[in-house]
mmCIF file of C-alpha atoms in Angstrom:
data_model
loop_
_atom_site.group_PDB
_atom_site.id
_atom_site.type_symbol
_atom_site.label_atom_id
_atom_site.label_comp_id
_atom_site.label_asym_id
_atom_site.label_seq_id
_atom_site.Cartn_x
_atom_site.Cartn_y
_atom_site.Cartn_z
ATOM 1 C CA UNK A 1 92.502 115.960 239.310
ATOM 2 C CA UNK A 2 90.783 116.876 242.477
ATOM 3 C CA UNK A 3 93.406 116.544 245.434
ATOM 4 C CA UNK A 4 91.901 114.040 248.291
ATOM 5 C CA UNK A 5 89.508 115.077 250.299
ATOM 6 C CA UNK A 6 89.840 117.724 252.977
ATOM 7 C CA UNK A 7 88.712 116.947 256.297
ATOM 8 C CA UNK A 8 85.313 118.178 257.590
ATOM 9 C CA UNK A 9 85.696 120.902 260.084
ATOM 10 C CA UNK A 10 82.515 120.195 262.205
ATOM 11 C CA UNK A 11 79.518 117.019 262.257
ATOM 12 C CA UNK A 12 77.187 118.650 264.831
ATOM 13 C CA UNK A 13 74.387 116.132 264.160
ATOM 14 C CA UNK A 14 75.795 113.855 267.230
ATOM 15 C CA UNK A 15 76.801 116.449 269.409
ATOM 16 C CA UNK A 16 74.452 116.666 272.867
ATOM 17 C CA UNK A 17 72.973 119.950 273.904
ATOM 18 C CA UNK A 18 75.980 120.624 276.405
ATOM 19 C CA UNK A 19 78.040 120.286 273.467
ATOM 20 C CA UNK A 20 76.342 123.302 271.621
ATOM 21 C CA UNK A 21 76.413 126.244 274.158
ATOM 22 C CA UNK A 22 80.095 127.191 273.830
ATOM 23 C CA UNK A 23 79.377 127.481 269.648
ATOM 24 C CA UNK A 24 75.570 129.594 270.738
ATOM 25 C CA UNK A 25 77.682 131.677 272.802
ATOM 26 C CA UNK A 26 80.368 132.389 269.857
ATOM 27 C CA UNK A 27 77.419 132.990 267.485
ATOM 28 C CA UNK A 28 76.248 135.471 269.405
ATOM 29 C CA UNK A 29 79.284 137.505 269.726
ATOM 30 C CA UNK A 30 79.761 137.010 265.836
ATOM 31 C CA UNK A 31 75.953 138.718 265.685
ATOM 32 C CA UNK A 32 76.952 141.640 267.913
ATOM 33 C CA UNK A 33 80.125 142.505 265.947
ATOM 34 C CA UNK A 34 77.902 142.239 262.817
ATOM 35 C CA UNK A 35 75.326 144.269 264.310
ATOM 36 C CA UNK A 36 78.349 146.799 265.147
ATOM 37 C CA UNK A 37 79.881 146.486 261.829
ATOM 38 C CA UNK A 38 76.615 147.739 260.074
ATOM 39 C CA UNK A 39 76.220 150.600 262.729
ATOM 40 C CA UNK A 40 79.695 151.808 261.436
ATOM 41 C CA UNK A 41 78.926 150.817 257.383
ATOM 42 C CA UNK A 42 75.568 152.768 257.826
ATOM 43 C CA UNK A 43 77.517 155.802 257.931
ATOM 44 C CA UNK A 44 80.140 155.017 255.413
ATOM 45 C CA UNK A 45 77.108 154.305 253.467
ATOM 46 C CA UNK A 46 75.473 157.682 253.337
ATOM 47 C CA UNK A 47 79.394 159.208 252.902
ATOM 48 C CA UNK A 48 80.503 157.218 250.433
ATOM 49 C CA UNK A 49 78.099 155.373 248.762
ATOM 50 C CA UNK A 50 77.406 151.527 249.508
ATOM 51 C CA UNK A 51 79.310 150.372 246.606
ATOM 52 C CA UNK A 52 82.680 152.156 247.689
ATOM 53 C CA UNK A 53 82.043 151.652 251.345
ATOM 54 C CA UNK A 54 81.654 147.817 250.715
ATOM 55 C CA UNK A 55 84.247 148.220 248.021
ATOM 56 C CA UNK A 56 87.531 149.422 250.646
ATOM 57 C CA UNK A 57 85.927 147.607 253.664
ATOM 58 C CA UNK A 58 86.764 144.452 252.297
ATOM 59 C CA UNK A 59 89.762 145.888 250.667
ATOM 60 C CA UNK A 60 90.924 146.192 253.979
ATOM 61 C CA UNK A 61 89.702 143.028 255.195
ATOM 62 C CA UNK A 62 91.716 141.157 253.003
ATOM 63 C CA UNK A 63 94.628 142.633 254.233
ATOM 64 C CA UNK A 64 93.517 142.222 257.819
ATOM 65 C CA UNK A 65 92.873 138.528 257.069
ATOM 66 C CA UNK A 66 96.072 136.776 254.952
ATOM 67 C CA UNK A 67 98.104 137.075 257.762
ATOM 68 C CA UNK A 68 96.016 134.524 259.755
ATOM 69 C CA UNK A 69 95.356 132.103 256.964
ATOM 70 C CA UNK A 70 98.780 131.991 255.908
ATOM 71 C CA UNK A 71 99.575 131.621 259.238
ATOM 72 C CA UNK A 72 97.091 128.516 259.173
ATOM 73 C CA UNK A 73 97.114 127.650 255.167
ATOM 74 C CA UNK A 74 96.650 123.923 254.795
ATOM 75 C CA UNK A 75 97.170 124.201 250.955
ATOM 76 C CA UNK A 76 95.194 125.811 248.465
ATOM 77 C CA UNK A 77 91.115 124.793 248.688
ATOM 78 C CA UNK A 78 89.898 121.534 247.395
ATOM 79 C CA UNK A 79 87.623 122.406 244.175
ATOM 80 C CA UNK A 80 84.326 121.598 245.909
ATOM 81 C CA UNK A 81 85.976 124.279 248.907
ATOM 82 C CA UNK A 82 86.803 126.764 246.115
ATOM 83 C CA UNK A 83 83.460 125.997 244.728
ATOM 84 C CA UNK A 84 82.051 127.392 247.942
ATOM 85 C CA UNK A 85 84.399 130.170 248.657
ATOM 86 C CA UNK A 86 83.317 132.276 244.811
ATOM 87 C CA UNK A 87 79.847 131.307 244.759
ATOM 88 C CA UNK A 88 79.729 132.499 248.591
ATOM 89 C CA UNK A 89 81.877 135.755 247.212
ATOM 90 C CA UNK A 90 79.141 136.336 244.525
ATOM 91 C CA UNK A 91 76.250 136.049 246.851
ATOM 92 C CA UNK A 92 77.996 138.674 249.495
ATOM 93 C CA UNK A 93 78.728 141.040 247.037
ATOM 94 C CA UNK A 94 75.010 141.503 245.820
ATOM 95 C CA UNK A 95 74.014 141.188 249.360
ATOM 96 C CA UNK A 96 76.126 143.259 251.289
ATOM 97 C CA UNK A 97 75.549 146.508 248.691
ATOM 98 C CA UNK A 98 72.023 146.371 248.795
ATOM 99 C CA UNK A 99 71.740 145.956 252.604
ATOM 100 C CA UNK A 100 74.109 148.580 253.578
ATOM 101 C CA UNK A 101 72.450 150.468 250.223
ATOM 102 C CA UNK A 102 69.097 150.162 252.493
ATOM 103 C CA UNK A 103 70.225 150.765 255.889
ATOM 104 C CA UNK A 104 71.219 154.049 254.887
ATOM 105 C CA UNK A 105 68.156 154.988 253.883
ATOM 106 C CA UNK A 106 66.024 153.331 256.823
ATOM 107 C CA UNK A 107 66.294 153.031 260.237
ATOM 108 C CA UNK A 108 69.242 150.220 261.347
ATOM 109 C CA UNK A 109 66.321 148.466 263.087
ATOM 110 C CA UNK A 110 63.931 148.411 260.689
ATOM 111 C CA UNK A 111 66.137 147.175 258.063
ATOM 112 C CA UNK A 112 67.261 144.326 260.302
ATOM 113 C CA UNK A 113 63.510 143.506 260.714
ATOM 114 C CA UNK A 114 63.007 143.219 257.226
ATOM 115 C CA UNK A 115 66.287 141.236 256.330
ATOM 116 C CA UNK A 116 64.955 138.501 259.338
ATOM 117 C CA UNK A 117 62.800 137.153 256.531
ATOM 118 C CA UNK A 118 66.070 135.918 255.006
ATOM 119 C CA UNK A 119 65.703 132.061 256.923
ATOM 120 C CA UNK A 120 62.257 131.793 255.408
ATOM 121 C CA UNK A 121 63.495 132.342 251.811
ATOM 122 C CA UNK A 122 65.869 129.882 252.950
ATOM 123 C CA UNK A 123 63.402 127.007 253.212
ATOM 124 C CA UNK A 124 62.183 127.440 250.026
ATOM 125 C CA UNK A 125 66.269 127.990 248.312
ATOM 126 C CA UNK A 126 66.838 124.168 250.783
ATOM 127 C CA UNK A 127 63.832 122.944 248.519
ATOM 128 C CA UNK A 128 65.544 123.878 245.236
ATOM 129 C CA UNK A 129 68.927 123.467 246.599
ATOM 130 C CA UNK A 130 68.871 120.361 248.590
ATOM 131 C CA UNK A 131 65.934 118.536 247.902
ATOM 132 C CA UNK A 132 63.904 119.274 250.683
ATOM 133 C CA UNK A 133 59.868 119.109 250.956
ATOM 134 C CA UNK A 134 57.906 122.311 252.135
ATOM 135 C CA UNK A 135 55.859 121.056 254.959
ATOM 136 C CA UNK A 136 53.019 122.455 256.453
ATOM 137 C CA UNK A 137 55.494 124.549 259.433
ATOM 138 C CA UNK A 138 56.969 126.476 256.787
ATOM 139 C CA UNK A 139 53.311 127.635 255.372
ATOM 140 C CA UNK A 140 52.592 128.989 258.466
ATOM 141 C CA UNK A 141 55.822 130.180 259.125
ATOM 142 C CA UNK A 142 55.804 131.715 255.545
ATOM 143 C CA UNK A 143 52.304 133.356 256.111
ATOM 144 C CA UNK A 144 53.824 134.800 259.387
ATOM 145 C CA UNK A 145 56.924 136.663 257.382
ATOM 146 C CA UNK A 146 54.691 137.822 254.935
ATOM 147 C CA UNK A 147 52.407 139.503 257.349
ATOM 148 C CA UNK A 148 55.927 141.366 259.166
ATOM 149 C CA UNK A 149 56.857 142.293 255.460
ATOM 150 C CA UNK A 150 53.251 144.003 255.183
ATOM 151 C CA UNK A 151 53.185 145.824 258.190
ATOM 152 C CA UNK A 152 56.492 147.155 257.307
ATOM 153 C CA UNK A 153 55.454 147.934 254.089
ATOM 154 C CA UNK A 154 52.304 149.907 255.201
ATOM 155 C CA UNK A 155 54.011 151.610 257.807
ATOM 156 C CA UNK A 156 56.575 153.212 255.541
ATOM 157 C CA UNK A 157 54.139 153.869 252.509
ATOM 158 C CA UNK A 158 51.987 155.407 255.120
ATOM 159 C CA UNK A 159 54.512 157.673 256.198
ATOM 160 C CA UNK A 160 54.103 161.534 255.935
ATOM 161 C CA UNK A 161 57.700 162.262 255.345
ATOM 162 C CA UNK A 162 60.887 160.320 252.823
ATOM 163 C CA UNK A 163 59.680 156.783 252.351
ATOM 164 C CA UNK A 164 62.475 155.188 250.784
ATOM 165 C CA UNK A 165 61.131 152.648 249.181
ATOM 166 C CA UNK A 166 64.242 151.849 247.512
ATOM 167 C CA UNK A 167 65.901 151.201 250.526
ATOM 168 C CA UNK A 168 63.616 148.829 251.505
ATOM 169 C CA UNK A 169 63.296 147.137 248.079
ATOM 170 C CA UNK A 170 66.705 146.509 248.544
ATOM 171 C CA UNK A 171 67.031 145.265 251.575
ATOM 172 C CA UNK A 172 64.132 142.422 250.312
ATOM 173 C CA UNK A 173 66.741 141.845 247.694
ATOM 174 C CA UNK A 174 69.568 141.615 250.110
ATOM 175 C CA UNK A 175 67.340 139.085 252.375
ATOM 176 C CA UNK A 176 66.979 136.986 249.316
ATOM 177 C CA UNK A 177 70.676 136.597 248.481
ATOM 178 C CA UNK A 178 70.981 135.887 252.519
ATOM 179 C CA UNK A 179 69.078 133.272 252.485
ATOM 180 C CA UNK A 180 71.004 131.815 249.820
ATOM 181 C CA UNK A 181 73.953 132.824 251.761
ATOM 182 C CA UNK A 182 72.831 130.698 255.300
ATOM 183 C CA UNK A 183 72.721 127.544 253.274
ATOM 184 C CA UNK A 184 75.766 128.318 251.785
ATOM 185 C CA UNK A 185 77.641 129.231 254.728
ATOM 186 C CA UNK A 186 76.648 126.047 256.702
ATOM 187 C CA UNK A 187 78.156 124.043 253.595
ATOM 188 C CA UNK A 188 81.169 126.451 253.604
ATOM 189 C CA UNK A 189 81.805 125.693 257.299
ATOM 190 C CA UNK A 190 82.016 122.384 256.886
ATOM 191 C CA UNK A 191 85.095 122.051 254.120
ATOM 192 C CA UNK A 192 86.724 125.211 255.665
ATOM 193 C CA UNK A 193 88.228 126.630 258.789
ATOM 194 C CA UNK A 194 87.560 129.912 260.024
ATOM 195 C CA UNK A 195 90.283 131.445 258.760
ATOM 196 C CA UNK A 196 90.087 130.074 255.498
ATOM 197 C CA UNK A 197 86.257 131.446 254.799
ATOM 198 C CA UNK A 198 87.176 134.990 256.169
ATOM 199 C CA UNK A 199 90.121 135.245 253.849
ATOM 200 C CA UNK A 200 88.052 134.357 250.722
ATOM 201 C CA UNK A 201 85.198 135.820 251.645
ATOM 202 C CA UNK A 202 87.385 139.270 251.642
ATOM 203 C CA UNK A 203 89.285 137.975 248.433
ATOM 204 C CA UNK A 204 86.258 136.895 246.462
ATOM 205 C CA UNK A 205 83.515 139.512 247.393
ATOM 206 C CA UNK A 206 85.904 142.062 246.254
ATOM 207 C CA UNK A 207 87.054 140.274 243.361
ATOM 208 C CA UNK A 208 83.754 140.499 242.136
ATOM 209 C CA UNK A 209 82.875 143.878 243.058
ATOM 210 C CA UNK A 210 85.926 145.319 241.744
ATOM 211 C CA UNK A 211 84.123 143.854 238.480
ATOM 212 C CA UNK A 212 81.940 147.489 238.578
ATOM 213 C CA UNK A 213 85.425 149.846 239.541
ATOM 214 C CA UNK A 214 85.947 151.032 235.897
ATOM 215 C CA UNK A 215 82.554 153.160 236.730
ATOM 216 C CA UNK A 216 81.824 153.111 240.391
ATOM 217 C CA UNK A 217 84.830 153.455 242.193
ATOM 218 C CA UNK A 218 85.932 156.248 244.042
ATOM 219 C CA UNK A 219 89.046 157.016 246.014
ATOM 220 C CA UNK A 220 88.062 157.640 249.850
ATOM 221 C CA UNK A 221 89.231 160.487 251.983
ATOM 222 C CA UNK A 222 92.006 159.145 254.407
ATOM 223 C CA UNK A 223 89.305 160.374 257.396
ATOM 224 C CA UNK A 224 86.844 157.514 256.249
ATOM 225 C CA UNK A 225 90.039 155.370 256.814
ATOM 226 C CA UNK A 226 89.392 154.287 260.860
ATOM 227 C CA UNK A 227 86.374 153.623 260.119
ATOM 228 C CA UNK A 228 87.059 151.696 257.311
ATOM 229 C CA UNK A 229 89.434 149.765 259.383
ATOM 230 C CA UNK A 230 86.718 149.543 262.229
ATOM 231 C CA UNK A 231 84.104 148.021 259.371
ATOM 232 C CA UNK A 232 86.940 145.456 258.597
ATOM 233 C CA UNK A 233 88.115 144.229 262.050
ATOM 234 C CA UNK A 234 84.524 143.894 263.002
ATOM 235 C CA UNK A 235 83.333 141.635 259.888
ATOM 236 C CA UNK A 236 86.594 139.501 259.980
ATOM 237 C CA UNK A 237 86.317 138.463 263.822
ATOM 238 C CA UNK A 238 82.443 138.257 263.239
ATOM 239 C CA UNK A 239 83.184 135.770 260.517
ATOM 240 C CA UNK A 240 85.791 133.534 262.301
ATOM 241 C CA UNK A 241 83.075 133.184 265.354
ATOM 242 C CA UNK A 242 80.075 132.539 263.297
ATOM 243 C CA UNK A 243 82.110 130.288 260.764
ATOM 244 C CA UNK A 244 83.516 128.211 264.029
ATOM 245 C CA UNK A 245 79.831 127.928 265.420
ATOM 246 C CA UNK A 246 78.355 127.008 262.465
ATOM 247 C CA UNK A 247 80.825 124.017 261.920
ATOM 248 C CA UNK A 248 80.470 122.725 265.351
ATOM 249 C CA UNK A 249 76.702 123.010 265.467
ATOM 250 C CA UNK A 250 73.594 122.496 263.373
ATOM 251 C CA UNK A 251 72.160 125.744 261.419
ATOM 252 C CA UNK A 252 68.686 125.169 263.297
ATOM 253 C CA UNK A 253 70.569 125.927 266.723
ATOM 254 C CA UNK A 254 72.455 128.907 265.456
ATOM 255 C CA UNK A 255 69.536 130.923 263.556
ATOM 256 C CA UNK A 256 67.578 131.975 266.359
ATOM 257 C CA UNK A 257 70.636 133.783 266.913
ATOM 258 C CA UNK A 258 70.508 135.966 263.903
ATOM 259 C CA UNK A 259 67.612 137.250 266.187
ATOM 260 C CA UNK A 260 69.616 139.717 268.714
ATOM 261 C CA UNK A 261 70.799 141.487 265.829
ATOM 262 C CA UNK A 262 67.179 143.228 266.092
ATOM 263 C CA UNK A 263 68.143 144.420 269.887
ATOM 264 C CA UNK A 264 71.808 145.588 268.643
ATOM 265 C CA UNK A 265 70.679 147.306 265.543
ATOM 266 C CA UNK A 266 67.360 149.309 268.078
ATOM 267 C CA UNK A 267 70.459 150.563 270.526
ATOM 268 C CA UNK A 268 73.352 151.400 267.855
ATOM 269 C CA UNK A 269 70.676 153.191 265.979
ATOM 270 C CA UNK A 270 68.964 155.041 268.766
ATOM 271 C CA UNK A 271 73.111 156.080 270.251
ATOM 272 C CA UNK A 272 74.765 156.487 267.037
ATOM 273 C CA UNK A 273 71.958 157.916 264.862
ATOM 274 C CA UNK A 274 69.308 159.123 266.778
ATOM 275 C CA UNK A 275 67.076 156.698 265.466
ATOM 276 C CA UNK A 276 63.851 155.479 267.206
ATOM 277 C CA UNK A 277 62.014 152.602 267.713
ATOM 278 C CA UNK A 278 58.650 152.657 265.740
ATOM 279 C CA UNK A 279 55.448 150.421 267.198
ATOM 280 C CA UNK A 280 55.368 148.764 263.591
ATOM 281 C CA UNK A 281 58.525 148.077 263.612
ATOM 282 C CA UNK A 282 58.307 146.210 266.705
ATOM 283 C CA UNK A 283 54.947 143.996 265.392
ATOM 284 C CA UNK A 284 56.381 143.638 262.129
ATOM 285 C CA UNK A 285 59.478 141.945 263.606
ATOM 286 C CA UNK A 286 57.641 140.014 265.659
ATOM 287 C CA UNK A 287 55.765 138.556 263.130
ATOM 288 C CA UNK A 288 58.590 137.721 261.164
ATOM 289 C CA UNK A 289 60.249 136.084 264.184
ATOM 290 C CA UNK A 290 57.306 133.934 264.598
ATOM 291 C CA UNK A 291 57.133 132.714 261.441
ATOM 292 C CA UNK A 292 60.886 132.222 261.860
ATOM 293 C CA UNK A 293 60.644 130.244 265.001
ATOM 294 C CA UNK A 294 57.784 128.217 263.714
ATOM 295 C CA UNK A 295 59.140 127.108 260.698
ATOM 296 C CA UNK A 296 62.954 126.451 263.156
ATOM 297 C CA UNK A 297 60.646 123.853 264.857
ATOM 298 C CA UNK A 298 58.690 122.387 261.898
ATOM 299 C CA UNK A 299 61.580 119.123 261.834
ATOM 300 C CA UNK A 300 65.593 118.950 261.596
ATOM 301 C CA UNK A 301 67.432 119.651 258.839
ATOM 302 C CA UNK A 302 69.037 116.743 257.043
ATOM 303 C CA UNK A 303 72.408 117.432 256.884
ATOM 304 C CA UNK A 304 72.876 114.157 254.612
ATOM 305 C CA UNK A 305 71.602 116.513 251.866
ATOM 306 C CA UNK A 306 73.539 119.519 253.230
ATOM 307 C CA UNK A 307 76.813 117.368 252.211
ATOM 308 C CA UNK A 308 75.652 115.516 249.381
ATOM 309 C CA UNK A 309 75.215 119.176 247.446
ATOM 310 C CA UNK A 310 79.047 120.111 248.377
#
């Protein structure tokens, strides 16, 4: 039998505005440690390969992380929380390979552009997921994304020198697993606390990509080992703050966040990689933003369905 039910960690549908800023404010330190985290998996990328970067990073993490749910552990996870934690596991695994797969083929800042169409795909995953009717905000807001995927698209088939195409294909791919991932995550928040979804995330995600070691795997040199390290501290504490937000406020609050990542990933790229800044990078991200914000204001999400699908 299922044990009783685990309390909720977060209802954010009553809480006033006030009542939101101190979660806004974690989320968007979680987004600049992400944004950080892929500056430093970008290079562990191109050295190692995104499989084995992704592969010891959250090796690592998992280490870095069971000291702090222990530390917390309320017993193990109900089987609707468990539920969560592998499917989430699955989802990151694709994801996180193919974006950091991408990003070393493309510029940081362009690849964040194109993985911002990730909370569109969402609307359409909420339809099939929760129920939820496509109204005429997220038409608009879909035509909007589509447009910032095109003039991404042209810009980098136009280009005179390496396309990679591949890297963006799979950072498309990767958005469309994210998307999957932001509805998960707000349902994960909710029968989890922080330190419970960072230590599963770790545990699961690799789980599943040690699935590929027999043929994939490769030992790292011990100088890839700070950085790998690095990678790991950055993801964990970005977790805890962006699982803590998102169970103390509602998802439509929190993804405009996911938008500064664009001004981290334009700086780490441009310091860490000499990277610039192209003019169709800049429209094509503002497109996608647009649709974005559009379809953010289109109506509240009902988190009635949210909980009824846990």
């Amino acid at each position: 039998m299922d044990p009783p039910p685990r309390p909720r960690y977060g209802s954010a549908m009553s809480r006033p505005a006030s009542k939101t800023a101190i979660p806004f404010a974690a989320a968007c330190l979680g987004i600049a440690l992400f944004s950080a985290m892929d500056a430093a998996m970008k290079g562990l990328s191109i050295s190692l390969g995104a499989y084995n970067a992704m592969l010891w990073r959250v090796g690592v993490g998992m280490l870095i992380s069971v000291g702090p749910y222990l530390y917390n552990h309320r017993g193990w996870p109900s089987r609707s929380g468990l539920k969560m934690h592998l499917l989430r596991g699955a989802v990151s695994a694709i994801m996180a390979v193919m974006f950091f797969y991408g990003i070393a083929r493309v510029p940081l800042a362009e690849g964040i552009a194109l993985s911002f169409i990730a909370p569109l795909i969402a609307l359409y995953l909420a339809v099939a997921i929760l129920g939820e009717r496509v109204g005429r905000h997220s038409v608009i807001a879909s035509v909007f994304g589509i447009l910032g995927v095109v003039v991404l698209l042209a810009a980098r088939t136009g280009s005179a020198g390496e396309r990679h195409l591949d890297g963006v294909a799979a950072i498309l791919v990767s958005a469309l697993f994210y998307g999957w991932n932001i509805i998960i995550m707000r349902q994960q928040a909710l029968l989890a606390p922080p330190t419970e979804v960072a230590f599963f995330q770790n545990l699961t995600t690799g789980g599943f990509l040690l699935l590929a070691a027999p043929f994939l795997a490769v030992i790292p040199d011990v100088k890839h080992l700070p950085m790998l390290v690095l990678s790991a501290l950055l993801a964990f504490f970005s977790l805890i703050l962006l699982s803590w937000a998102y169970a103390r406020a509602e998802a439509q609050v929190l993804v405009p966040v996911e938008y500064t990542a664009f001004i981290w990933a334009a700086i780490m790229g441009a310091v860490f990689y000499s990277e610039a800044v192209t003019a169709t990078t800049l429209i094509g991200a503002a497109f996608i933003v647009t649709g974005c914000i559009i379809a953010a204001r289109g109506g509240r999400p009902d988190i009635s369905k949210l909980e009824a699908a846990l």
